Amino acid sequence: MKQGLVLEGGGMRGLFSEGVFDVLLENGIRLDALVGVSAGVLFGCNYKSGQIGRGLRYNTKYAKDPRYMSVRSLLTTGNYVNEKFAYGEMPLKLDKFDFEAFNANDMEFHVTCTDINSGEPVYKKFVKADETLMDWMRASGSMPLMSKPVTLEGHTMLDGGIVNSIPLGYAQSVGLERNIVVLTQPRGYQKKPFKATWLFRMFMSKYPKVAEKMAVRHEMYNKQLEYVYGEAEKGNVLLIIPDEPLNIGRVEGDADKMRRCYEMGRKKANEMLEEIRKFCPTKE
């Protein structure tokens, strides 16, 4: 029975997810695949490469560096998260991503994006990294209005969370029968309607599907939450969620908040470690 790890996005709330999967790594718990969206893949790539603490390390060091994330970058490049620094200089030189370890691990790595012409999700599976891996991850995490669209394989794409915020259904569709799902909002959370869809209609007039999807994104997310909780009741999903709001911004520069968020993930995973082992008995 194939087992997966499903990670939603949420910007720096993804540090909670990193805290969780770092505990899995430390305890030798390996799964068949990771399915992520936005921050879920930007942090989750370090689970496949086995780099404990890497996401916390580079974000606490560089989050306030204008070369990484800044209004200056947005105004000069069209991307709040600077493409050349975040997906080039940092993973290749300053805090190296371990491509060799990523490739040596046969775990599948699935990236979720949104095609902004069709308004439909686009998925890309990697087992080994190729020259497009970072571009697909960049597309998955490219927030609308704060990023330029990324064109790959005939798709013009932005953040996968626009149309599929919790890709459990996709994970099941590719044969992952039992899944650990890490959410970054506490139990009882419901997403509220986005009040400024007019911004998308105005600034992304070339891509009207984006405004349409953002107008109903809360409905999509809340339906997915209902499905996830239902699958947990059936025993198909093990849910790992924070006990309280993480109180960290999607774009955050406070290193103490980052560390607290990460430690909350570690604490929760350690509390649930025996339950995790029982849910994934053959993958240690």
Short mmCIF file of C-alpha atoms in Angstrom, two decimals:
data_model
loop_
_atom_site.label_atom_id
_atom_site.label_comp_id
_atom_site.label_asym_id
_atom_site.label_seq_id
_atom_site.Cartn_x
_atom_site.Cartn_y
_atom_site.Cartn_z
CA MET A 1 0.00 0.00 0.00
CA LYS A 2 1.56 3.27 -1.14
CA GLN A 3 1.86 6.02 1.44
CA GLY A 4 2.14 9.74 0.86
CA LEU A 5 2.84 13.03 2.58
CA VAL A 6 0.50 15.85 1.51
CA LEU A 7 1.57 19.42 2.31
CA GLU A 8 -0.56 22.52 1.82
CA GLY A 9 0.88 26.00 1.29
CA GLY A 10 0.61 29.12 3.41
CA GLY A 11 3.90 30.94 2.97
CA MET A 12 5.95 30.91 6.15
CA ARG A 13 3.32 28.72 7.84
CA GLY A 14 5.16 26.01 5.90
CA LEU A 15 7.76 26.08 8.66
CA PHE A 16 5.26 24.14 10.78
CA SER A 17 5.29 21.45 8.07
CA GLU A 18 9.09 21.49 8.03
CA GLY A 19 9.14 20.90 11.77
CA VAL A 20 6.88 17.90 11.23
CA PHE A 21 8.85 16.26 8.43
CA ASP A 22 12.18 16.94 10.11
CA VAL A 23 10.97 14.74 12.97
CA LEU A 24 10.00 12.09 10.42
CA LEU A 25 13.51 12.28 8.95
CA GLU A 26 15.15 12.03 12.37
CA ASN A 27 13.12 8.92 13.10
CA GLY A 28 13.79 7.23 9.78
CA ILE A 29 10.19 7.49 8.57
CA ARG A 30 10.13 7.44 4.79
CA LEU A 31 7.09 7.61 2.52
CA ASP A 32 6.53 6.70 -1.12
CA ALA A 33 5.67 10.19 -2.32
CA LEU A 34 5.27 13.82 -1.36
CA VAL A 35 2.46 15.86 -2.92
CA GLY A 36 2.70 19.57 -2.23
CA VAL A 37 1.51 22.95 -3.29
CA SER A 38 3.25 26.33 -2.99
CA ALA A 39 5.12 26.45 0.34
CA GLY A 40 4.45 22.74 0.65
CA VAL A 41 6.89 22.00 -2.18
CA LEU A 42 9.27 24.89 -1.41
CA PHE A 43 9.86 23.45 2.07
CA GLY A 44 9.01 19.84 1.23
CA CYS A 45 11.86 19.39 -1.25
CA ASN A 46 14.13 19.26 1.81
CA TYR A 47 12.30 16.13 3.03
CA LYS A 48 13.21 14.27 -0.16
CA SER A 49 16.81 15.55 -0.01
CA GLY A 50 17.06 14.80 3.72
CA GLN A 51 18.22 18.30 4.69
CA ILE A 52 16.97 18.77 8.23
CA GLY A 53 16.41 22.42 9.21
CA ARG A 54 17.42 23.88 5.86
CA GLY A 55 14.22 25.87 5.25
CA LEU A 56 14.35 27.39 8.72
CA ARG A 57 18.05 28.16 8.37
CA TYR A 58 17.97 30.09 5.12
CA ASN A 59 14.74 31.92 5.93
CA THR A 60 15.94 33.17 9.32
CA LYS A 61 19.20 34.28 7.69
CA TYR A 62 17.90 35.89 4.51
CA ALA A 63 14.22 36.83 5.03
CA LYS A 64 15.08 40.49 5.58
CA ASP A 65 17.64 40.55 2.78
CA PRO A 66 16.20 42.66 -0.08
CA ARG A 67 17.88 40.33 -2.55
CA TYR A 68 15.52 37.58 -1.38
CA MET A 69 12.07 39.08 -0.71
CA SER A 70 11.32 42.78 -1.03
CA VAL A 71 9.16 45.49 -2.56
CA ARG A 72 12.30 46.56 -4.42
CA SER A 73 12.45 43.16 -6.08
CA LEU A 74 8.75 43.35 -6.93
CA LEU A 75 9.14 46.76 -8.55
CA THR A 76 12.31 45.93 -10.46
CA THR A 77 11.64 42.31 -11.48
CA GLY A 78 7.90 41.75 -11.08
CA ASN A 79 8.56 39.15 -8.37
CA TYR A 80 8.39 39.86 -4.64
CA VAL A 81 10.48 36.71 -4.13
CA ASN A 82 13.49 37.36 -6.31
CA GLU A 83 13.90 34.62 -8.90
CA LYS A 84 17.66 34.83 -9.35
CA PHE A 85 18.42 34.89 -5.64
CA ALA A 86 15.78 32.50 -4.25
CA TYR A 87 16.03 29.88 -7.00
CA GLY A 88 19.59 30.45 -8.12
CA GLU A 89 22.20 31.97 -5.84
CA MET A 90 20.75 30.66 -2.57
CA PRO A 91 20.18 26.96 -3.44
CA LEU A 92 23.25 26.73 -5.66
CA LYS A 93 25.79 28.69 -3.59
CA LEU A 94 24.71 30.18 -0.25
CA ASP A 95 22.71 27.32 1.31
CA LYS A 96 23.09 24.51 -1.17
CA PHE A 97 20.22 22.26 -2.04
CA ASP A 98 21.42 18.64 -2.18
CA PHE A 99 20.42 17.59 -5.69
CA GLU A 100 22.45 14.39 -5.36
CA ALA A 101 20.52 13.25 -2.28
CA PHE A 102 17.21 14.30 -3.89
CA ASN A 103 18.00 12.10 -6.89
CA ALA A 104 19.21 9.17 -4.79
CA ASN A 105 15.87 9.03 -2.94
CA ASP A 106 13.31 7.20 -5.10
CA MET A 107 10.39 8.94 -3.38
CA GLU A 108 8.08 10.65 -5.87
CA PHE A 109 7.83 14.44 -5.63
CA HIS A 110 4.64 15.96 -7.04
CA VAL A 111 4.31 19.72 -7.64
CA THR A 112 0.91 21.46 -7.93
CA CYS A 113 0.48 24.62 -10.04
CA THR A 114 -2.40 26.58 -11.59
CA ASP A 115 -2.73 27.14 -15.33
CA ILE A 116 -3.97 30.72 -15.38
CA ASN A 117 -5.41 30.50 -18.88
CA SER A 118 -7.66 27.52 -18.19
CA GLY A 119 -8.06 27.95 -14.43
CA GLU A 120 -7.20 24.27 -13.96
CA PRO A 121 -4.56 22.57 -11.81
CA VAL A 122 -1.35 21.29 -13.40
CA TYR A 123 0.74 18.56 -11.78
CA LYS A 124 4.35 17.61 -12.37
CA LYS A 125 6.01 14.49 -10.97
CA PHE A 126 9.73 14.33 -10.29
CA VAL A 127 11.70 11.33 -9.09
CA LYS A 128 15.00 12.80 -10.16
CA ALA A 129 15.66 16.51 -10.53
CA ASP A 130 16.13 17.95 -13.97
CA GLU A 131 16.91 21.51 -15.05
CA THR A 132 13.24 22.48 -14.61
CA LEU A 133 12.74 21.40 -10.98
CA MET A 134 13.34 24.85 -9.50
CA ASP A 135 11.16 26.46 -12.16
CA TRP A 136 8.24 24.17 -11.34
CA MET A 137 8.63 24.88 -7.64
CA ARG A 138 8.81 28.60 -8.40
CA ALA A 139 5.59 28.36 -10.42
CA SER A 140 3.84 26.52 -7.60
CA GLY A 141 4.77 29.24 -5.11
CA SER A 142 4.25 32.29 -7.36
CA MET A 143 1.63 34.34 -5.55
CA PRO A 144 -0.77 36.25 -7.80
CA LEU A 145 -0.16 40.01 -7.97
CA MET A 146 3.26 39.46 -6.35
CA SER A 147 4.82 37.30 -9.05
CA LYS A 148 5.17 37.02 -12.78
CA PRO A 149 3.57 33.95 -14.35
CA VAL A 150 5.91 31.07 -15.16
CA THR A 151 5.61 29.32 -18.53
CA LEU A 152 6.59 25.65 -18.71
CA GLU A 153 5.59 22.84 -21.06
CA GLY A 154 2.88 24.91 -22.71
CA HIS A 155 1.33 26.11 -19.44
CA THR A 156 1.38 29.67 -18.06
CA MET A 157 1.22 29.17 -14.30
CA LEU A 158 0.97 30.69 -10.85
CA ASP A 159 0.46 29.40 -7.30
CA GLY A 160 -1.16 25.97 -7.20
CA GLY A 161 -3.20 27.01 -4.17
CA ILE A 162 -5.44 29.12 -6.39
CA VAL A 163 -7.28 25.97 -7.49
CA ASN A 164 -6.02 23.11 -5.28
CA SER A 165 -4.91 24.13 -1.83
CA ILE A 166 -4.89 20.65 -0.24
CA PRO A 167 -4.07 18.15 -3.01
CA LEU A 168 -5.20 15.00 -1.19
CA GLY A 169 -7.61 14.02 -3.97
CA TYR A 170 -4.79 14.17 -6.50
CA ALA A 171 -2.54 12.12 -4.20
CA GLN A 172 -5.18 9.42 -4.03
CA SER A 173 -5.67 9.54 -7.80
CA VAL A 174 -2.02 8.58 -8.36
CA GLY A 175 -2.25 5.56 -6.09
CA LEU A 176 -1.37 6.92 -2.64
CA GLU A 177 -3.91 5.05 -0.52
CA ARG A 178 -2.77 6.18 2.93
CA ASN A 179 -1.61 9.75 3.44
CA ILE A 180 -0.23 11.90 6.20
CA VAL A 181 -1.75 15.34 5.61
CA VAL A 182 -0.11 18.33 7.29
CA LEU A 183 -2.32 21.40 7.59
CA THR A 184 -1.11 24.79 8.80
CA GLN A 185 -4.37 26.03 10.31
CA PRO A 186 -5.90 24.67 13.54
CA ARG A 187 -9.00 22.51 13.76
CA GLY A 188 -12.19 24.49 13.14
CA TYR A 189 -10.58 26.94 10.72
CA GLN A 190 -12.71 28.02 7.76
CA LYS A 191 -11.40 30.22 4.97
CA LYS A 192 -13.37 33.42 4.44
CA PRO A 193 -14.17 35.02 1.07
CA PHE A 194 -11.41 37.13 -0.44
CA LYS A 195 -12.71 40.70 -0.45
CA ALA A 196 -10.47 42.25 -3.09
CA THR A 197 -11.13 40.12 -6.17
CA TRP A 198 -11.42 43.41 -8.06
CA LEU A 199 -7.62 43.63 -7.81
CA PHE A 200 -7.29 40.44 -9.80
CA ARG A 201 -9.83 41.58 -12.34
CA MET A 202 -7.93 44.85 -12.77
CA PHE A 203 -4.29 43.74 -12.65
CA MET A 204 -4.72 40.34 -14.28
CA SER A 205 -7.24 41.25 -16.95
CA LYS A 206 -5.36 39.02 -19.41
CA TYR A 207 -6.18 36.04 -17.18
CA PRO A 208 -9.86 36.34 -16.14
CA LYS A 209 -9.89 32.76 -14.82
CA VAL A 210 -7.66 33.84 -11.94
CA ALA A 211 -10.23 36.35 -10.67
CA GLU A 212 -12.99 33.77 -11.10
CA LYS A 213 -11.10 31.16 -9.08
CA MET A 214 -10.05 33.61 -6.36
CA ALA A 215 -13.69 34.64 -5.90
CA VAL A 216 -14.62 31.07 -4.96
CA ARG A 217 -11.32 29.94 -3.46
CA HIS A 218 -12.77 29.90 0.06
CA GLU A 219 -15.47 27.49 -1.07
CA MET A 220 -12.90 25.19 -2.70
CA TYR A 221 -10.67 25.24 0.38
CA ASN A 222 -13.47 24.59 2.85
CA LYS A 223 -14.79 21.68 0.76
CA GLN A 224 -11.29 20.21 0.67
CA LEU A 225 -11.04 20.56 4.44
CA GLU A 226 -14.31 18.69 4.83
CA TYR A 227 -13.01 15.93 2.57
CA VAL A 228 -9.71 15.66 4.44
CA TYR A 229 -11.43 15.37 7.81
CA GLY A 230 -13.79 12.78 6.35
CA GLU A 231 -10.89 10.70 5.06
CA ALA A 232 -9.24 10.95 8.48
CA GLU A 233 -12.39 9.52 10.09
CA LYS A 234 -12.27 6.61 7.62
CA GLY A 235 -8.66 5.88 8.57
CA ASN A 236 -7.23 6.75 5.16
CA VAL A 237 -5.55 9.93 6.41
CA LEU A 238 -3.48 10.81 9.44
CA LEU A 239 -3.93 14.53 10.11
CA ILE A 240 -1.18 16.62 11.69
CA ILE A 241 -2.37 20.13 12.49
CA PRO A 242 -1.35 22.91 14.89
CA ASP A 243 -3.22 23.16 18.17
CA GLU A 244 -3.54 26.93 17.82
CA PRO A 245 -3.07 29.61 15.15
CA LEU A 246 0.56 29.87 14.09
CA ASN A 247 0.46 33.69 14.12
CA ILE A 248 3.01 34.10 11.37
CA GLY A 249 2.60 36.05 8.14
CA ARG A 250 2.71 34.44 4.72
CA VAL A 251 5.68 36.75 4.12
CA GLU A 252 7.48 37.06 7.44
CA GLY A 253 10.76 38.67 8.49
CA ASP A 254 10.69 37.94 12.23
CA ALA A 255 13.14 35.11 12.91
CA ASP A 256 11.68 34.43 16.36
CA LYS A 257 8.24 33.83 14.85
CA MET A 258 9.80 31.49 12.30
CA ARG A 259 11.56 29.46 14.98
CA ARG A 260 8.39 29.29 17.07
CA CYS A 261 6.38 28.05 14.09
CA TYR A 262 8.99 25.41 13.29
CA GLU A 263 9.18 24.24 16.88
CA MET A 264 5.38 23.93 17.03
CA GLY A 265 5.60 21.52 14.11
CA ARG A 266 8.35 19.51 15.78
CA LYS A 267 6.43 19.37 19.05
CA LYS A 268 3.26 18.15 17.37
CA ALA A 269 5.10 15.47 15.38
CA ASN A 270 6.91 14.21 18.46
CA GLU A 271 3.64 14.03 20.36
CA MET A 272 2.15 11.96 17.54
CA LEU A 273 5.25 9.89 16.79
CA GLU A 274 3.84 6.53 17.91
CA GLU A 275 0.63 7.21 16.00
CA ILE A 276 2.70 8.08 12.91
CA ARG A 277 4.70 4.85 13.25
CA LYS A 278 1.50 2.79 13.48
CA PHE A 279 0.06 4.57 10.43
CA CYS A 280 3.26 3.98 8.41
CA PRO A 281 4.49 0.66 9.86
CA THR A 282 6.50 -0.52 6.85
CA LYS A 283 8.35 2.67 5.87
CA GLU A 284 10.98 3.02 8.58
#
